mmCIF file of C-alpha atoms in Angstrom:
data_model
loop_
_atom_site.group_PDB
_atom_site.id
_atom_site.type_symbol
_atom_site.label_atom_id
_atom_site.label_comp_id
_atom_site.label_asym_id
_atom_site.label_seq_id
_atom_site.Cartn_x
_atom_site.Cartn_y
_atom_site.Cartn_z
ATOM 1 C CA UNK M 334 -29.862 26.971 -38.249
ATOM 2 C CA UNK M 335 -30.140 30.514 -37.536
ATOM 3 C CA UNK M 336 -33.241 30.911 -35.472
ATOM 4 C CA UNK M 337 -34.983 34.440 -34.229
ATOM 5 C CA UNK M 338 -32.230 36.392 -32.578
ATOM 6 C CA UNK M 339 -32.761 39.530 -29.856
ATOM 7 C CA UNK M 340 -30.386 41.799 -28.514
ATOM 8 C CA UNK M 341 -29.671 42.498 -25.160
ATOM 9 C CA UNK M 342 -31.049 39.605 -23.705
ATOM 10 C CA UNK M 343 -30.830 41.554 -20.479
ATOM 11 C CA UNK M 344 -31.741 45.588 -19.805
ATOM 12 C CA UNK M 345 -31.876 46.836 -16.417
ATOM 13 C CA UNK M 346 -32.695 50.511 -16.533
ATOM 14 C CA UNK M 347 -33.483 53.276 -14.211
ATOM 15 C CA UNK M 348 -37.149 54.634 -14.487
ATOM 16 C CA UNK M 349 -37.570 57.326 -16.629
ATOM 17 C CA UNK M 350 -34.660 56.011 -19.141
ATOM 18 C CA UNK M 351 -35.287 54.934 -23.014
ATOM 19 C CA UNK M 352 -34.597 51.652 -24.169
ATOM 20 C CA UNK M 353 -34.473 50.010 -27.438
ATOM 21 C CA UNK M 354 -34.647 46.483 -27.993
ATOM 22 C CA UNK M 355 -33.343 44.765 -31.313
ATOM 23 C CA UNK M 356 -35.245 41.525 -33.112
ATOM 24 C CA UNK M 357 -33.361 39.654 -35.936
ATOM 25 C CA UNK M 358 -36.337 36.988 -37.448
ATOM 26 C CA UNK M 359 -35.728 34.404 -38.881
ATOM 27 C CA UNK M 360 -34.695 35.317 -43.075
ATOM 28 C CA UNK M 361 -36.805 35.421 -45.904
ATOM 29 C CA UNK M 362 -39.961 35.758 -42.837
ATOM 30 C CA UNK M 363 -41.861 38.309 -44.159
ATOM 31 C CA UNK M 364 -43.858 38.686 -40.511
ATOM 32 C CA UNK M 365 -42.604 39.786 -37.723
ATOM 33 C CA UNK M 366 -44.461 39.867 -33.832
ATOM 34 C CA UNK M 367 -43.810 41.613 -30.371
ATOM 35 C CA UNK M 368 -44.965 40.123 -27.287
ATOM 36 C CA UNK M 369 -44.952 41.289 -23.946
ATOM 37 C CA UNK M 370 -44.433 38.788 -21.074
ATOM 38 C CA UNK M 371 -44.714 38.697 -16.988
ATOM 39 C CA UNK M 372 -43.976 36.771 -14.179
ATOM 40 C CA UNK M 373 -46.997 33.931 -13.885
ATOM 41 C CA UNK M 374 -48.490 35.046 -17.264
ATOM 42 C CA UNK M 375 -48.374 33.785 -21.123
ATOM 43 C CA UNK M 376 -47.488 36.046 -23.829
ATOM 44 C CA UNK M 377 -49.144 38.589 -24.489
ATOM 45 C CA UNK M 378 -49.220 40.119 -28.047
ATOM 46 C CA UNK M 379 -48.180 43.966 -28.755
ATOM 47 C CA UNK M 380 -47.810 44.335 -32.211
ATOM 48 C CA UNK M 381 -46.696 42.729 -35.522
ATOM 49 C CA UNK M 382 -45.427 43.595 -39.094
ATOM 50 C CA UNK M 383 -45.787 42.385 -42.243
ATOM 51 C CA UNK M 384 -42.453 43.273 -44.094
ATOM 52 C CA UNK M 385 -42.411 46.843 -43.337
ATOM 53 C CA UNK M 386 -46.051 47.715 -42.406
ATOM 54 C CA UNK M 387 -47.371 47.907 -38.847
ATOM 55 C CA UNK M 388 -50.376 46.264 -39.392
ATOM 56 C CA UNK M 389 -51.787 45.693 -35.706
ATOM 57 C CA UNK M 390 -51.655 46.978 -32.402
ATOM 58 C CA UNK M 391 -52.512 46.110 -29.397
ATOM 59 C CA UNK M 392 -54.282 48.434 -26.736
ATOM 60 C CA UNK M 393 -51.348 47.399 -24.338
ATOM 61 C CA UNK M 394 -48.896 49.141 -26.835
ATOM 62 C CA UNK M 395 -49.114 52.971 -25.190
ATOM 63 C CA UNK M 396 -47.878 55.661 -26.470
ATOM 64 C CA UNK M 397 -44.595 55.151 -24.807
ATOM 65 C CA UNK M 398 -43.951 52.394 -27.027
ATOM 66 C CA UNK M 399 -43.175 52.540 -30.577
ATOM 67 C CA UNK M 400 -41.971 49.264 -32.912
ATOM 68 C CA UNK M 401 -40.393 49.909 -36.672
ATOM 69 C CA UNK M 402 -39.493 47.777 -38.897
ATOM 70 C CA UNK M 403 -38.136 50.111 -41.373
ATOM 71 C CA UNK M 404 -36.651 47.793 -44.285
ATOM 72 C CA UNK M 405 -39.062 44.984 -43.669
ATOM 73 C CA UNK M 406 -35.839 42.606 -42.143
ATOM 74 C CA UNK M 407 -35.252 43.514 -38.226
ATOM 75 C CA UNK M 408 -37.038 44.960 -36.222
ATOM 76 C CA UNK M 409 -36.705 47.685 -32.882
ATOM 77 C CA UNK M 410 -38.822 47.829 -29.750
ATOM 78 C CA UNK M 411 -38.785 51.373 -28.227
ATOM 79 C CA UNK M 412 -40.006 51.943 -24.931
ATOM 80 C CA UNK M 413 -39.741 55.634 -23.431
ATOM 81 C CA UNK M 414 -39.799 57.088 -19.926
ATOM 82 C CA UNK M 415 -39.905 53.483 -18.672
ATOM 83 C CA UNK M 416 -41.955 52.614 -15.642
ATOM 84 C CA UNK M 417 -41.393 49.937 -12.828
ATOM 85 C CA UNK M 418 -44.554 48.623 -14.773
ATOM 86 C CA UNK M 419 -42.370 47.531 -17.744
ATOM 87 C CA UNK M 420 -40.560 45.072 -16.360
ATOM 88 C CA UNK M 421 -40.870 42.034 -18.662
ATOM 89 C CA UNK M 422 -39.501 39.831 -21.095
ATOM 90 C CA UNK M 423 -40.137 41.097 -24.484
ATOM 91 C CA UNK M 424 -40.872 38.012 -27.183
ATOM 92 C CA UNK M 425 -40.109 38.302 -30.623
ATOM 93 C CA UNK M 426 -41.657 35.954 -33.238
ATOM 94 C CA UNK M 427 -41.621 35.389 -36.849
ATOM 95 C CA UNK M 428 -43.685 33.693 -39.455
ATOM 96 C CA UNK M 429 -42.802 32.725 -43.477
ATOM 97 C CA UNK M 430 -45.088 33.425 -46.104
ATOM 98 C CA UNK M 431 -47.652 30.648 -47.369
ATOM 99 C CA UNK M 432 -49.264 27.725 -46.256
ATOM 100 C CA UNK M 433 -47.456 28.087 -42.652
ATOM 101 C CA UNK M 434 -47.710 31.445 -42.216
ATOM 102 C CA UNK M 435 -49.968 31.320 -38.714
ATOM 103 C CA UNK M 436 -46.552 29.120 -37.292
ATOM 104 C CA UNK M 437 -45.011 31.841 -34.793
ATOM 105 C CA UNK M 438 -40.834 30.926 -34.689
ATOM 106 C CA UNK M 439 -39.635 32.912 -31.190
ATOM 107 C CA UNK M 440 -36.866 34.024 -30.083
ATOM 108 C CA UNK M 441 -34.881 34.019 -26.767
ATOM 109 C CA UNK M 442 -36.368 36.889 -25.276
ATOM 110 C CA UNK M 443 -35.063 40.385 -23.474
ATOM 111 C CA UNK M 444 -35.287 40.721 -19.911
ATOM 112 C CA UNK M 445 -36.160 44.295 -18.835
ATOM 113 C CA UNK M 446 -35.982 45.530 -15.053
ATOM 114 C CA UNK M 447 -36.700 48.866 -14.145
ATOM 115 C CA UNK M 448 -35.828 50.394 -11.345
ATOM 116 C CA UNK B 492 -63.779 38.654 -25.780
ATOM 117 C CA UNK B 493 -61.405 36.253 -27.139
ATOM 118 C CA UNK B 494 -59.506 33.976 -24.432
ATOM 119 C CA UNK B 495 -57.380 31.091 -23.983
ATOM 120 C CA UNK B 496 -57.851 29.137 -20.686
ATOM 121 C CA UNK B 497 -55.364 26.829 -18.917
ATOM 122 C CA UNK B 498 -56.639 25.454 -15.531
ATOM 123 C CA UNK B 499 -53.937 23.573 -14.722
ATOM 124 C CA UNK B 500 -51.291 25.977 -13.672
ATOM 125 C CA UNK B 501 -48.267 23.335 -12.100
ATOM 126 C CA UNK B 502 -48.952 19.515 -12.492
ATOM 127 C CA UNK B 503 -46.252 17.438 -10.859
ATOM 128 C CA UNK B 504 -45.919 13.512 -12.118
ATOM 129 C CA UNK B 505 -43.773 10.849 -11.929
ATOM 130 C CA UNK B 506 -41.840 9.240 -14.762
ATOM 131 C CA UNK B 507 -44.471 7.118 -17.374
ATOM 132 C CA UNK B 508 -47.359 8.801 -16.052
ATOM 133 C CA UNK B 509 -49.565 9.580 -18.450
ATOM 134 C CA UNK B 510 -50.078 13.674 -19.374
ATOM 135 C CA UNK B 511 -53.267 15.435 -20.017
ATOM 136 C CA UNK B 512 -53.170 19.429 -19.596
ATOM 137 C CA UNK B 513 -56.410 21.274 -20.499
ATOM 138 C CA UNK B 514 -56.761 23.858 -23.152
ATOM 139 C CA UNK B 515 -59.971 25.850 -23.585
ATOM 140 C CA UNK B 516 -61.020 29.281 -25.594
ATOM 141 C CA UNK B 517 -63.847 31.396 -26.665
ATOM 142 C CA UNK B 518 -63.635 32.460 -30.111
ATOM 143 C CA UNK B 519 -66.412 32.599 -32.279
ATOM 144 C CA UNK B 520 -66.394 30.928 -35.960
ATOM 145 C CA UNK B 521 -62.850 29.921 -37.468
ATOM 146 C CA UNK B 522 -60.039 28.773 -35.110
ATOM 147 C CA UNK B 523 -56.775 28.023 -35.215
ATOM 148 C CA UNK B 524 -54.678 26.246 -32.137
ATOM 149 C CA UNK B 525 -50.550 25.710 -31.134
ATOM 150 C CA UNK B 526 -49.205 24.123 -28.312
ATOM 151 C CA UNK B 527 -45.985 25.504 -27.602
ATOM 152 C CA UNK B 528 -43.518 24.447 -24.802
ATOM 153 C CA UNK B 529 -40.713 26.413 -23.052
ATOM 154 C CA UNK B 530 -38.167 24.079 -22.045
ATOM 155 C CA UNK B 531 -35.875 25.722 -18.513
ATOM 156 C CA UNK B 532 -33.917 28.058 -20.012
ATOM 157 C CA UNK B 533 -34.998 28.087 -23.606
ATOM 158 C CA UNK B 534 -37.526 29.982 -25.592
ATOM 159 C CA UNK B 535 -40.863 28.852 -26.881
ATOM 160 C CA UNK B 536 -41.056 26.043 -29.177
ATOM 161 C CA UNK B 537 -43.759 24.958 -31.350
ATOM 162 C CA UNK B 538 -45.280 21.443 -30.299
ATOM 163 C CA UNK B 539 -48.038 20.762 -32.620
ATOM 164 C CA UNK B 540 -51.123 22.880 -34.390
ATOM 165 C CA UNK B 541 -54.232 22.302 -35.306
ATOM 166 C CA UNK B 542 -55.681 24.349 -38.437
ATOM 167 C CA UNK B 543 -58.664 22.266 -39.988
ATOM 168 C CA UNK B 544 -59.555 17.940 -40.523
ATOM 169 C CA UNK B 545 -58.420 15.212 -38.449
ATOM 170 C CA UNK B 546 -58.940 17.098 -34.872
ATOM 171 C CA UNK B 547 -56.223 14.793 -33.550
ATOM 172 C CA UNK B 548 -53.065 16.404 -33.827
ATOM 173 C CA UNK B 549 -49.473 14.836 -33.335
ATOM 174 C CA UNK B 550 -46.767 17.002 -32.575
ATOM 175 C CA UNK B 551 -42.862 16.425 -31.943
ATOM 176 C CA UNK B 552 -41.849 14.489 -28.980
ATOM 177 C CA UNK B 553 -44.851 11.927 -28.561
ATOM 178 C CA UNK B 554 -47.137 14.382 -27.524
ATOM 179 C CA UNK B 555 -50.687 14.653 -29.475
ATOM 180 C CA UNK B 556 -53.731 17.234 -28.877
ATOM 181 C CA UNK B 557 -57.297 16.628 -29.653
ATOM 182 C CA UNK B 558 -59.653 19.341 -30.847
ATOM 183 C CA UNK B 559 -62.805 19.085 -29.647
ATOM 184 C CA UNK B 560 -65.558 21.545 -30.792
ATOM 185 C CA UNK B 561 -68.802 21.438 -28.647
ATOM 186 C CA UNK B 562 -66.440 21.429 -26.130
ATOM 187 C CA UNK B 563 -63.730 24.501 -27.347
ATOM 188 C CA UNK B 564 -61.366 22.747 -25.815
ATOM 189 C CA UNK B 565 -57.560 21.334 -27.270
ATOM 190 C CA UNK B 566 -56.246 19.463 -24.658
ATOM 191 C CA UNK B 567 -52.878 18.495 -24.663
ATOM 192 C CA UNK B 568 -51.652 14.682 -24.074
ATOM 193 C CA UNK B 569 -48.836 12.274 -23.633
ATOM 194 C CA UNK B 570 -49.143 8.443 -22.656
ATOM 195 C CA UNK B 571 -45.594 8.517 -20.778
ATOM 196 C CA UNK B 572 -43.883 11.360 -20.011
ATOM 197 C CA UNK B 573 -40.063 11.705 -18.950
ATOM 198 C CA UNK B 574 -38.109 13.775 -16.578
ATOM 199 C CA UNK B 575 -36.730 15.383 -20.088
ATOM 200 C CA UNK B 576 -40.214 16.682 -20.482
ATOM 201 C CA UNK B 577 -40.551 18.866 -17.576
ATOM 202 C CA UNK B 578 -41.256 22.064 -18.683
ATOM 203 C CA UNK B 579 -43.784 24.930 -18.906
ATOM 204 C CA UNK B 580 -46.070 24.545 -21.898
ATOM 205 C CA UNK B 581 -48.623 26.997 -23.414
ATOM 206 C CA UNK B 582 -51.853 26.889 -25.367
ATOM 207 C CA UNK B 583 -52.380 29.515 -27.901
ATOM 208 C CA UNK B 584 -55.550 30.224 -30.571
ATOM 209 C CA UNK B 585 -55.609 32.843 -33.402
ATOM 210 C CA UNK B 586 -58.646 33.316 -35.543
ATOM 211 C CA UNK B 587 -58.943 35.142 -38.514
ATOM 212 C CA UNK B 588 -55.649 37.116 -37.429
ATOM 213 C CA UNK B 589 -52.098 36.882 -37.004
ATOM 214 C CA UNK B 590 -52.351 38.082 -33.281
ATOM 215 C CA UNK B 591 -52.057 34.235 -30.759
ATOM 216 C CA UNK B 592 -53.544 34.859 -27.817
ATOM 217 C CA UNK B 593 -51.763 32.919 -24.643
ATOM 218 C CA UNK B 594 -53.173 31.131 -22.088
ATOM 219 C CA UNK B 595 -51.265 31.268 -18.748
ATOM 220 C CA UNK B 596 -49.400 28.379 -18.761
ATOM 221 C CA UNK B 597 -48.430 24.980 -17.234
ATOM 222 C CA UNK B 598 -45.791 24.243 -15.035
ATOM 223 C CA UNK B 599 -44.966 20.841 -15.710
ATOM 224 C CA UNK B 600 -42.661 18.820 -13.298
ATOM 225 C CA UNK B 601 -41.619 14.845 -14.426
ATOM 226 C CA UNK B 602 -39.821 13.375 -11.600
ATOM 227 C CA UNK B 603 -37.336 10.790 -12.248
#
């Protein structure tokens, strides 16, 4: 069963570095989500694709960040200049097509700390 | 503006209690609700949904929710919970998009 997969699971960067984050979904789901989430706090939602269009985005996503999904199967998370600020875990999600398409499938998460 | 409330932020019981964790939003017209869990260590996992008819849900693992409309509430519940269910659990409601808004959380603590 292979589930929604995200590389590193752990960043730790100095402030003022790039980073890219890597979500595999789950195959054959055509939707694909970014959350954001901190200490004490649920999920919060960033953006999300369907196949290879950005269709949403939140307010939270500045214009530091930038999400592509450029052949509609994996997806990256770029956030630039990082600030002590983005120190998270970044959620991935997917969803199938059809009648369950609102059930979010998540993955393990990457742990960012800037410093 | 759209929110998801969880009052309960850590609830501490002992083995065969019974569970109840409180789930409200605001949303206006059409909802859709998900209880997900996050077991220590793991990622989020879907425990049950609620889309439309019976508003009493079951999920996986003995746990049901009941949606209650005057009240905009989905409260989560369990008759007897075990140490295997401590965990941190999370409401979440989308309506009319694919975006879930989270409520905080709650820290759930079974002890054997």
């Amino acid at each position: 069963d292979t589930g929604v997969s995200q590389n590193p699971r752990h960043k730790i960067t100095k402030r003022g570095q790039n980073v890219t984050f890597r979500c595999d979904p789950i195959s054959e789901h055509n939707r694909l989500y970014w959350y954001r989430q901190t200490l004490g706090q649920g999920p919060e939602f960033l953006t999300y694709f369907q196949n290879e269009a950005q269709l949403e985005k939140s307010r939270l996503l500045s214009d530091r960040f930038s999400a592509e999904r450029p052949k509609g199967s994996f997806s990256t998370l770029e956030i630039q200049r990082t600030e002590q600020g983005d120190s998270a875990m970044y959620l991935c999600a997917s969803s199938p097509a059809g009648p369950r398409n609102l059930e979010q499938y998540f993955g393990p998460g990457t742990r960012l700390t800037v410093t | 503006a759209q929110s998801v409330s969880q009052h309960n932020h850590h609830v501490i019981l002992s083995e065969a209690a019974s569970l109840e964790l409180g789930c409200n939003y605001s949303y206006g017209g059409t909802v859709n609700l998900f209880w997900y869990v996050q077991y220590p260590g793991q990622h989020l996992q879907l425990l049950l949904k609620y889309f439309s008819g019976d508003p009493l849900v079951k999920g996986i693992k003995g746990f049901e929710a009941e949606f209650i409309k005057s009240k905009f509430s989905f409260n989560l519940r369990k008759p007897s919970v075990q140490w295997s269910d401590t965990a941190e659990y999370f409401c979440a409601a989308t309506s009319g998009t694919y975006k879930y808004i989270f409520g905080t959380g709650t820290r759930l603590k079974v002890l054997a």
